[in-house]
Short mmCIF file of C-alpha atoms and ligand atoms in Angstrom, two decimals:
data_model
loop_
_atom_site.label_atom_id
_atom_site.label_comp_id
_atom_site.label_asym_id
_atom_site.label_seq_id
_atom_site.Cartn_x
_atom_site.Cartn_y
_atom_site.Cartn_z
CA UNK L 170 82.95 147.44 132.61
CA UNK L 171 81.50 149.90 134.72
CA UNK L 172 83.22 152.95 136.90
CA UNK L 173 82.22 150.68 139.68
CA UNK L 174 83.90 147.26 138.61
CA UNK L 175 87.49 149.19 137.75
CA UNK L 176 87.90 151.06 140.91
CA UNK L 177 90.43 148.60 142.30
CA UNK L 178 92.62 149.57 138.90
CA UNK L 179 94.18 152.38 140.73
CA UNK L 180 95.95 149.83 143.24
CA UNK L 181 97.36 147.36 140.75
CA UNK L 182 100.33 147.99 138.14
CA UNK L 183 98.60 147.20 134.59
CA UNK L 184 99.92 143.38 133.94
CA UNK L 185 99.12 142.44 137.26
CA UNK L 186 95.79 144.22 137.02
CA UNK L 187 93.10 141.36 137.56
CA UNK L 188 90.53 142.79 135.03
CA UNK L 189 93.02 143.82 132.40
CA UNK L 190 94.65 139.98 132.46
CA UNK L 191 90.90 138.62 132.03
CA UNK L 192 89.07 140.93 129.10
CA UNK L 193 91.05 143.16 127.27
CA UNK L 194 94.19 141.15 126.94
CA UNK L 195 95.52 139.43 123.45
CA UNK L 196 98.77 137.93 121.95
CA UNK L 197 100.21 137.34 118.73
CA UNK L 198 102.68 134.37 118.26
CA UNK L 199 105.66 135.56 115.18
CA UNK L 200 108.09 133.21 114.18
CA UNK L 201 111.32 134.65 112.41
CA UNK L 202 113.19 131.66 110.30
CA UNK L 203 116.32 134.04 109.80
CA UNK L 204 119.19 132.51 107.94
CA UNK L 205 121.49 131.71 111.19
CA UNK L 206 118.53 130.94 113.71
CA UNK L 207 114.78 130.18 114.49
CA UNK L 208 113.52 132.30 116.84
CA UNK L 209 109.60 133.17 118.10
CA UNK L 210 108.30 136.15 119.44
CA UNK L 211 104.91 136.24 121.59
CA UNK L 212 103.90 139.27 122.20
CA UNK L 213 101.09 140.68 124.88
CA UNK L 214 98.58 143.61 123.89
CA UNK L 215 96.32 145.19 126.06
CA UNK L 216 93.37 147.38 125.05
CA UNK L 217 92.58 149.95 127.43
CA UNK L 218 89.95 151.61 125.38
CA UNK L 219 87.96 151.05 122.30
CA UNK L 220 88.61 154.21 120.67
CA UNK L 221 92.83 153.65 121.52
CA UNK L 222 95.27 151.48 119.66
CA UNK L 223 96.18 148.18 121.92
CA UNK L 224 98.86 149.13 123.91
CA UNK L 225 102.05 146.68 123.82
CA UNK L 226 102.51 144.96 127.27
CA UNK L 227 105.45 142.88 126.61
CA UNK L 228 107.08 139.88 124.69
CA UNK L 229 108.16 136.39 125.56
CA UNK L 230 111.00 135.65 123.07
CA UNK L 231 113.25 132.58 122.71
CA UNK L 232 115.50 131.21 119.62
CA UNK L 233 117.53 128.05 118.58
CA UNK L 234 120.47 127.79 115.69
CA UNK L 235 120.50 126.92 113.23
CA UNK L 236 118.29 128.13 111.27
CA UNK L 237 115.67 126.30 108.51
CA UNK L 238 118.10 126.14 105.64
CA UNK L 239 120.35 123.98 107.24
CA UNK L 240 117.29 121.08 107.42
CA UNK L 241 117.45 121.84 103.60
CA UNK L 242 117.66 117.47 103.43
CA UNK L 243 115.10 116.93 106.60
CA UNK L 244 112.32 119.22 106.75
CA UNK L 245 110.82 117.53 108.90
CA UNK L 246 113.48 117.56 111.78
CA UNK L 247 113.45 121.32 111.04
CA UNK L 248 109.46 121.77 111.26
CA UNK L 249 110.45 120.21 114.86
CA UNK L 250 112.38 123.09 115.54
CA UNK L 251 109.99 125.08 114.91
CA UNK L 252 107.71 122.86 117.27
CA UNK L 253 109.81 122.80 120.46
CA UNK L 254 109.72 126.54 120.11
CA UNK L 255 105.74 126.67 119.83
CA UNK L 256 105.06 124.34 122.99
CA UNK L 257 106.53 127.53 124.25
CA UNK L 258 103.24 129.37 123.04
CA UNK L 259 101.25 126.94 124.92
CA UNK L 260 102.52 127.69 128.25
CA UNK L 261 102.63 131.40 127.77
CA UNK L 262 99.38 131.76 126.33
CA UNK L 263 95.91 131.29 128.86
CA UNK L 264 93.99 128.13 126.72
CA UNK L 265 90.87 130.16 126.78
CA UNK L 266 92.77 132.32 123.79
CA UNK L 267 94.88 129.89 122.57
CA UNK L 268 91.90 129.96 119.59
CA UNK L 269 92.10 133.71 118.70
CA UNK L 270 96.00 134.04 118.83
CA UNK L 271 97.28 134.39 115.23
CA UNK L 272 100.52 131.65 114.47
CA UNK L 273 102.76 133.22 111.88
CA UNK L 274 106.38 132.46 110.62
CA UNK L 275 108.45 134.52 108.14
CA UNK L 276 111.38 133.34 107.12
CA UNK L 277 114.00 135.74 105.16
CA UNK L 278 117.30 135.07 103.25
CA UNK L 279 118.27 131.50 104.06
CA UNK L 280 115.50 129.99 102.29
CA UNK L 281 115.48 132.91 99.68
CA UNK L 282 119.01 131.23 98.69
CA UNK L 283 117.93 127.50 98.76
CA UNK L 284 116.14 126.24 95.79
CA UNK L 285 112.57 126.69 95.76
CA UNK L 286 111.58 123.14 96.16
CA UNK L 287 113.49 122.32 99.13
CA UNK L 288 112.19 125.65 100.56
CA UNK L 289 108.80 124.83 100.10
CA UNK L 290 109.31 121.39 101.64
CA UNK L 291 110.57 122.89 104.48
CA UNK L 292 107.24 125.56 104.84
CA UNK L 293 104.99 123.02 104.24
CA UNK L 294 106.29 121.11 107.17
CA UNK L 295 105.81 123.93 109.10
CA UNK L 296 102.61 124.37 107.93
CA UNK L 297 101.32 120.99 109.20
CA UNK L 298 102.74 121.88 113.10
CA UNK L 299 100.81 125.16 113.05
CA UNK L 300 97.61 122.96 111.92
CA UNK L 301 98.10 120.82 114.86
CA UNK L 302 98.54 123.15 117.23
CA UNK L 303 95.89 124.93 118.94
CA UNK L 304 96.21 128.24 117.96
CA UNK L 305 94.84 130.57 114.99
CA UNK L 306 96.24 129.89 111.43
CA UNK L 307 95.55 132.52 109.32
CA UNK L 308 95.83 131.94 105.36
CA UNK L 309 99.46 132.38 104.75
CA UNK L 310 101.13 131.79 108.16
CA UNK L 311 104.07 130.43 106.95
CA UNK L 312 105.74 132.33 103.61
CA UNK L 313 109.05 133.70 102.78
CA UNK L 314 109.23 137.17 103.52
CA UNK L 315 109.57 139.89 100.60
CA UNK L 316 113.01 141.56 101.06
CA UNK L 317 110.97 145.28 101.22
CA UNK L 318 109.27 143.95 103.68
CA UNK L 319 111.99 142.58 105.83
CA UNK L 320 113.02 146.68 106.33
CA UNK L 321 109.76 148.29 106.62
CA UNK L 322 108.96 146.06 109.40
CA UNK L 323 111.94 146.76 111.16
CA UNK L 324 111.76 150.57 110.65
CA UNK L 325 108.47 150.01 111.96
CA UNK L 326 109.45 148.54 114.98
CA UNK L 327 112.28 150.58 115.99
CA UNK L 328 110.20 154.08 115.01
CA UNK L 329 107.25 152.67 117.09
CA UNK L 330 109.00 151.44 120.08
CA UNK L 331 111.12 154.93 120.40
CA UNK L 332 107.63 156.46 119.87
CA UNK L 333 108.34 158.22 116.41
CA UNK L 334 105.28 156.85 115.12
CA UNK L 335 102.41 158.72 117.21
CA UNK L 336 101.72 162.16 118.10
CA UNK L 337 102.73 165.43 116.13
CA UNK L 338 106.56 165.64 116.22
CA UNK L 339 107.36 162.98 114.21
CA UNK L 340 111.09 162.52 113.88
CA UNK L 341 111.88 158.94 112.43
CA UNK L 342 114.74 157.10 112.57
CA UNK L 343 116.41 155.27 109.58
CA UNK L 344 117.67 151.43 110.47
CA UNK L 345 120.26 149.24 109.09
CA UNK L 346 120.17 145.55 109.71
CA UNK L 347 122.73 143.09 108.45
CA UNK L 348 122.04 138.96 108.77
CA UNK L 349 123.42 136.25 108.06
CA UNK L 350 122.47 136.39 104.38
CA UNK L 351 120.89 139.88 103.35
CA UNK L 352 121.60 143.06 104.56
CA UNK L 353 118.46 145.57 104.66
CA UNK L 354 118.68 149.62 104.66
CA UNK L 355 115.39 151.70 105.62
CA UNK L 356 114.80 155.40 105.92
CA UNK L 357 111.82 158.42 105.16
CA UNK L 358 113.12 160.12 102.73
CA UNK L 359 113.21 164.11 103.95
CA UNK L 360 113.95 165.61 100.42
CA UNK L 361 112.39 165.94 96.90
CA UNK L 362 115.57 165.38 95.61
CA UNK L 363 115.98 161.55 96.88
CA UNK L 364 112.56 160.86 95.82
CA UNK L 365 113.64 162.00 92.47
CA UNK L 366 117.44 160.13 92.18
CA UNK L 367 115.98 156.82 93.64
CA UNK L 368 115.13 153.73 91.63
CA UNK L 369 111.47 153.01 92.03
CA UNK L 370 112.17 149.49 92.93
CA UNK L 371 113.54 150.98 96.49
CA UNK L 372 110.70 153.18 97.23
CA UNK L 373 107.74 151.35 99.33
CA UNK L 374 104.79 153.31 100.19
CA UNK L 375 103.31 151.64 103.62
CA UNK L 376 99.86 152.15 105.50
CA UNK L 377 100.31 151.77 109.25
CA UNK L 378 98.54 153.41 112.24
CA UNK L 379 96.27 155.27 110.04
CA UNK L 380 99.13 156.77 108.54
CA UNK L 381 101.56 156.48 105.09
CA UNK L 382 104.54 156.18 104.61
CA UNK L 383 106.97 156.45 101.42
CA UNK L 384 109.81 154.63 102.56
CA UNK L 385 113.15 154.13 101.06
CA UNK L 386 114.51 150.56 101.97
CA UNK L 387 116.55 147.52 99.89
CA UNK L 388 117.33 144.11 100.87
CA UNK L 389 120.77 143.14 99.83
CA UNK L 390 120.45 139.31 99.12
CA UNK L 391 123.95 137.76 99.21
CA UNK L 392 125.17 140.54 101.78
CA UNK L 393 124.46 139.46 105.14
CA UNK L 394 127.64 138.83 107.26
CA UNK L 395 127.97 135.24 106.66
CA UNK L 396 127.32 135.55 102.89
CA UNK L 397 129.70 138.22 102.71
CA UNK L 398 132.67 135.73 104.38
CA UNK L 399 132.04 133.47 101.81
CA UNK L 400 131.95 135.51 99.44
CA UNK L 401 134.98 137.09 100.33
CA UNK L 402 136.56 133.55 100.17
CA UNK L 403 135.34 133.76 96.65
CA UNK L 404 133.04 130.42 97.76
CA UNK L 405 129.43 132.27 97.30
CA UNK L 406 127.29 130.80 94.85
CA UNK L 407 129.49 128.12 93.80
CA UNK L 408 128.06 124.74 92.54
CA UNK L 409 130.79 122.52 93.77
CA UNK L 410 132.56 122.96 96.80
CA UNK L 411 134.15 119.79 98.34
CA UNK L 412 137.72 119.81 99.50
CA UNK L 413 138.72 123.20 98.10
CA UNK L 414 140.46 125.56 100.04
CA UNK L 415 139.80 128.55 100.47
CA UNK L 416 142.30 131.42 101.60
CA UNK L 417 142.00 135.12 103.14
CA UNK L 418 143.86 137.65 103.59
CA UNK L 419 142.08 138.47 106.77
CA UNK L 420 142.28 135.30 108.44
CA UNK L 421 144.91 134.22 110.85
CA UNK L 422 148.07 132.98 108.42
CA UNK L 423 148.10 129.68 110.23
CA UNK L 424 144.50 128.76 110.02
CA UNK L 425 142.83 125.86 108.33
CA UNK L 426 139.04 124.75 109.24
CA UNK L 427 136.06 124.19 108.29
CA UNK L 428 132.65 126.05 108.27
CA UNK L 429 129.09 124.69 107.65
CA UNK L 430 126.46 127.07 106.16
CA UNK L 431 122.91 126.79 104.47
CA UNK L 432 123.63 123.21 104.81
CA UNK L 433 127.36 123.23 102.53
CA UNK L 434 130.51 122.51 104.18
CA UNK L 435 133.48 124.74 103.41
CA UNK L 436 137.04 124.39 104.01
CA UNK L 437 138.84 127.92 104.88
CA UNK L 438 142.19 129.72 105.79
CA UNK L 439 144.68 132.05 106.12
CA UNK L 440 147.34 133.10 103.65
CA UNK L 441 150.37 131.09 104.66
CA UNK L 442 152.60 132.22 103.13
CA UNK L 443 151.12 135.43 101.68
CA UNK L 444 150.55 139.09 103.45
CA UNK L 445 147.79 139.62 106.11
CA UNK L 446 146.61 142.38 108.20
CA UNK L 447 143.74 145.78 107.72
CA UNK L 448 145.41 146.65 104.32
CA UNK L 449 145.34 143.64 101.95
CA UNK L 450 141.99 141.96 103.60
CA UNK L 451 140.16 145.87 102.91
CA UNK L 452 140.52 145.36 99.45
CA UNK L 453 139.60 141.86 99.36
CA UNK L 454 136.53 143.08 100.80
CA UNK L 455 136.22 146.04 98.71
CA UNK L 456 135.70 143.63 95.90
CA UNK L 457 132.59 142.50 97.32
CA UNK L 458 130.96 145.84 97.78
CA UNK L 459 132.28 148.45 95.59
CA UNK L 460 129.85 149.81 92.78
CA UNK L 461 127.30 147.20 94.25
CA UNK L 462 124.88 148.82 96.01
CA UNK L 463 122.83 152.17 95.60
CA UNK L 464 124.00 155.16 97.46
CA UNK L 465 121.44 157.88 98.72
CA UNK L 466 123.00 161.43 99.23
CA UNK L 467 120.14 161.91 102.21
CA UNK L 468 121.62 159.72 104.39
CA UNK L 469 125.40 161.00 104.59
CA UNK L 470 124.65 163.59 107.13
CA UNK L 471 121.80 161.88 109.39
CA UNK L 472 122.46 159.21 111.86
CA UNK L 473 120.93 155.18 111.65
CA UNK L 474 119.80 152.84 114.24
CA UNK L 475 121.55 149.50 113.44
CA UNK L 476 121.24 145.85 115.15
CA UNK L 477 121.43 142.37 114.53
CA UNK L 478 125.41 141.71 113.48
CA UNK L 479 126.08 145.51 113.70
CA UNK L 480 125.89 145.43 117.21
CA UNK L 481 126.96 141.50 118.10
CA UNK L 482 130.49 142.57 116.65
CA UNK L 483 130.53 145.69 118.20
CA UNK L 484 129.82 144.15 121.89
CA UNK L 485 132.25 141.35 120.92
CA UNK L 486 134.89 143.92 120.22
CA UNK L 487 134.19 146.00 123.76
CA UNK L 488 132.64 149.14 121.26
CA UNK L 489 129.73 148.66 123.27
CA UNK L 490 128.44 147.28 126.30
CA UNK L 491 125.86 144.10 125.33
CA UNK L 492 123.00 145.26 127.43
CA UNK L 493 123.59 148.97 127.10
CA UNK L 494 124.32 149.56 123.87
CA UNK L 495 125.57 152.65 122.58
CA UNK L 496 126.26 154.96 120.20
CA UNK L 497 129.33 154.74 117.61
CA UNK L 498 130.26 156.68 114.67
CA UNK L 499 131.58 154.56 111.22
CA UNK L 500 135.34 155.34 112.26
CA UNK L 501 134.89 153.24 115.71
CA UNK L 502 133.93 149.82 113.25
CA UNK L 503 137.60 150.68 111.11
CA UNK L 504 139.74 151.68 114.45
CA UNK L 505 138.60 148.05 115.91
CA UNK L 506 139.25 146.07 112.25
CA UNK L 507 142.44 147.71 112.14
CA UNK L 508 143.53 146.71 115.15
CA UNK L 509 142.16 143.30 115.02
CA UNK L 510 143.81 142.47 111.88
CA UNK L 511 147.20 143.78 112.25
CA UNK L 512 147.14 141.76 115.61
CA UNK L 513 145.43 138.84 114.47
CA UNK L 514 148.60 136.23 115.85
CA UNK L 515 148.06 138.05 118.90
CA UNK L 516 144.39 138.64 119.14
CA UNK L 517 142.66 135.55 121.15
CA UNK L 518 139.70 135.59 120.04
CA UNK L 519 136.19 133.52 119.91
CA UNK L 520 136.08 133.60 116.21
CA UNK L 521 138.56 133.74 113.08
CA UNK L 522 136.08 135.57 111.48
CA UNK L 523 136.78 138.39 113.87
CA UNK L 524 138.91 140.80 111.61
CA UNK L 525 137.11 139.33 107.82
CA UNK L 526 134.02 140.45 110.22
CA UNK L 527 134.63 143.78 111.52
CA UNK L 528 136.33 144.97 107.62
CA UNK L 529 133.34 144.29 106.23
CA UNK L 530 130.77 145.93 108.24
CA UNK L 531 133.40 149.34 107.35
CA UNK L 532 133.63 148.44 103.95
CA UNK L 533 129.64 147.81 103.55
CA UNK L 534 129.24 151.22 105.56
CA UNK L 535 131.73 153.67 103.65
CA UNK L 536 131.71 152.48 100.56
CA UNK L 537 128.50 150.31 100.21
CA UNK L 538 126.46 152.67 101.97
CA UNK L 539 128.56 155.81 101.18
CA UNK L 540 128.45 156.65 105.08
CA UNK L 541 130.60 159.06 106.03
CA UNK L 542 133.47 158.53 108.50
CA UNK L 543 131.35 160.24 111.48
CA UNK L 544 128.06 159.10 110.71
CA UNK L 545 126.74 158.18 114.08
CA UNK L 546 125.08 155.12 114.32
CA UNK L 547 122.35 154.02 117.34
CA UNK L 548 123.48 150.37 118.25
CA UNK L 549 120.45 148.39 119.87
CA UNK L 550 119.23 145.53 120.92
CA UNK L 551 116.30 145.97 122.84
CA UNK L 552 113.63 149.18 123.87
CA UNK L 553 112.01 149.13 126.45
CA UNK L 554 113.21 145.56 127.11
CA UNK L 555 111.56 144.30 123.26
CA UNK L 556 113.78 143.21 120.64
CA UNK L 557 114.33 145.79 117.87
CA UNK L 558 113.44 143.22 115.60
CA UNK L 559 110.71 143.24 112.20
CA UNK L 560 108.86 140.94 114.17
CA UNK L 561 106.28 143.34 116.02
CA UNK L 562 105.90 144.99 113.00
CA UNK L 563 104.92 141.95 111.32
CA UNK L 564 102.58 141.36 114.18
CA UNK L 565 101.21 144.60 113.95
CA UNK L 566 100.15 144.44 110.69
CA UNK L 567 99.11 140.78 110.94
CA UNK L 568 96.92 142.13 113.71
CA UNK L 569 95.42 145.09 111.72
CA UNK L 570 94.89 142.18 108.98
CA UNK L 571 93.05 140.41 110.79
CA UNK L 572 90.84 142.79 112.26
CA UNK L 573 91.79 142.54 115.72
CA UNK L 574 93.32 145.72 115.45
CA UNK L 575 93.04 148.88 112.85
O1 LIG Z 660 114.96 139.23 117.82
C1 LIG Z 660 116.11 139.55 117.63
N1 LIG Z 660 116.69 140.46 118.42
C2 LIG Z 660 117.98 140.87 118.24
N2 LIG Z 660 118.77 140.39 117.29
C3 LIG Z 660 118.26 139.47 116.47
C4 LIG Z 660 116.93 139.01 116.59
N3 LIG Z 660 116.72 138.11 115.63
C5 LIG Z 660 117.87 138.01 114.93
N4 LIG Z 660 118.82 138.81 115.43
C6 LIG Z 660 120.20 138.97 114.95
O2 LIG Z 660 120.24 138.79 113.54
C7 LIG Z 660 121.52 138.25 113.17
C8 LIG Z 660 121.34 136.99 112.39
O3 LIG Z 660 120.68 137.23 111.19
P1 LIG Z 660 119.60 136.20 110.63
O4 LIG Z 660 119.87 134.82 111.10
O5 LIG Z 660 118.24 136.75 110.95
O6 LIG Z 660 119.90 136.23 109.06
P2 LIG Z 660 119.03 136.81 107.84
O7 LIG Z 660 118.33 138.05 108.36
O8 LIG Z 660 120.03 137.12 106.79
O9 LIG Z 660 118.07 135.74 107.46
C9 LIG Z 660 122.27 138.01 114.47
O10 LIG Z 660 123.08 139.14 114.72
C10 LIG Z 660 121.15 137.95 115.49
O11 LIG Z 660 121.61 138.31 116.78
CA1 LIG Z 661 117.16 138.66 110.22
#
């Protein structure tokens, strides 16, 4: 365009911007198949310049439970999850790009724990909706995710949305995220030292923005919130389930239900006639995490951005305020178990999970994690109103894959 033909930019905010909605203007449709929910992310870019990156305009974002695992038996009705969520795409995106905009969907630990032929029935149904729609299918649109990756592209995303990742001063942020299923930990390593004490498998060297980075992250498979319950119940991983009971210290003593997850019904509750309360459910807990997970010194002193059930727990327990946020130091997550749990008779609340819930996260934290009791930790949902989510850094590099961006 020339000077002449942008004049009239001046006078309009950039969306609404009649020249920047016609040329410069792309998306980039990411489906996350998490282990609790489907959800899809379309995201706007606008190029200002040649010579700049694509600036991020904004995202469209919607989700349904559950997620893909529990279709384990009807892929089909699950690919139509997936469907009622793209018709979504349609509306949002102008049909003159509908051919350029890439279709992707990850999915992460719920269909890492199924077995690999009824996850592959269930991508391959997925696969055929993406052919059918309009849009861009690149080769390998619909995959299971690499744990690795899970965290990089979340530390992406949260370092490029606080703006850690251009410019001189770069200060990034570590991130902890904790699913249904798996549990991911993600930092940039400042010293020699952690380079030298980590196992190779955790270090991840990344190219993004015309930049590397050595990163430190793990997936925990088997440690996400909901897999911890059950594991906790002592129900993970086992073959036969139907009719047992399984009982908790941290569950209200005159429970009994049921659960469904990944598909498997469980029956569940409290110790009857047995103790209850902070004390005995922590080391029921502790089972599940002690000795089980690698502990950097580097990260005992610094502070973490954390999301997903980190911060649904912590709004559900008033630690934060659900569109604010906040910030919270590991002590705040044990202050709020204990006094869930030694209340639990008392305590009315949405779930029974409420007090298993909140013992974990400290547990995973102090002695998982080896955080220290006033390690601060960044609870957030969005930034600058976009889900902190590895989504957009999926779509980034999908983007930079593609060519559309470098
Ligand atoms: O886009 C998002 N923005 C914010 N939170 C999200 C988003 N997607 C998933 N979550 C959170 O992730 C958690 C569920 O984990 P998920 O279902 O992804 O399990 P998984 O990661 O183990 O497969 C919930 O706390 C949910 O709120
Ligand atoms: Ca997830």
């Amino acid at each position: 365009h020339s000077n002449r033909e942008m004049w009239f930019q001046d006078f309009f905010p950039p969306n609404v911007c009649p020249i920047n909605a016609k040329a410069n203007t792309f998306y980039g449709i990411m489906f996350d198949a998490g282990s609790t929910g489907t959800r899809i992310h379309i995201y706007t870019f606008v190029q200002k310049s040649p010579e700049n990156l694509p600036e991020l305009e904004g995202e469209i974002f919607e989700s349904v439970k559950p997620g893909l695992s529990a279709y384990a038996d009807q892929p089909e009705k699950g690919a139509e999850t997936v469907k009622r969520l793209l018709d979504m795409a349609i509306d949002a995106v102008p049909p003159h790009l509908w051919k350029k905009t890439p279709v992707v969907l990850k999915a992460t630990a719920g269909l890492r724990l199924l077995s690999e032929e009824k996850a592959q029935a269930l991508l391959l149904e997925v696969k055929e909706v993406f052919e059918e729609s309009p849009f861009l299918v690149p080769e390998d649109s619909v995959s299971i995710m690499d744990g690795s990756y899970e965290g990089i592209l979340a530390w992406i995303t949260v370092n490029f949305l606080t703006g850690q990742l251009s410019g001189q001063n770069q200060h990034t942020v570590g991130t902890l995220d904790l699913g249904g299923a798996s549990t991911q930990i993600t930092f940039l390593p400042r010293f020699e030292e952690t380079l030298k004490e980590t196992p190779g498998d955790f270090l991840t060297s990344f190219e993004m923005f015309n930049s590397t980075y050595k990163l430190y992250t793990h997936s925990y498979l088997g440690f996400g919130l909901k897999a911890a319950r059950l594991a906790t119940l002592g129900a993970l991983n086992m073959e036969a389930v139907d009719g047992q009971m399984f009982r908790s210290s941290c569950l209200p003593k005159q429970l009994e239900a049921e659960w469904h997850f990944g598909g498997v019904k469980y029956r569940y509750g409290g110790n009857k006639e047995g103790e209850t309360g902070f004390k005995p459910c922590y080391l029921e807990v502790l089972k599940v995490v002690k000795g089980k997970l690698h502990q950097p010194d580097e990260i005992r002193g610094s502070s973490f951005y954390a999301f997903s059930y980190y911060y649904d727990r912590a709004v559900d327990t008033n630690l934060i305020d659900y569109e604010q946020g906040g910030v919270l130091e590991v002590r705040d997550f044990e202050r709020k178990a204990k006094e869930v749990c030694d209340n639990m008779e008392r305590y009315n609340s949405a779930s029974p999970f409420l007090c298993m819930d909140l013992t974990y996260i400290t547990a995973l934290l102090k002695e998982g994690f080896g955080f220290r009791d006033n390690t601060l930790l960044q609870l957030t949902k969005k930034v600058n109103n976009i889900e902190t989510s590895w989504t957009l850094g999926a779509t980034f590099h999908l983007l930079q894959s593609l060519g559309i961006t470098y």
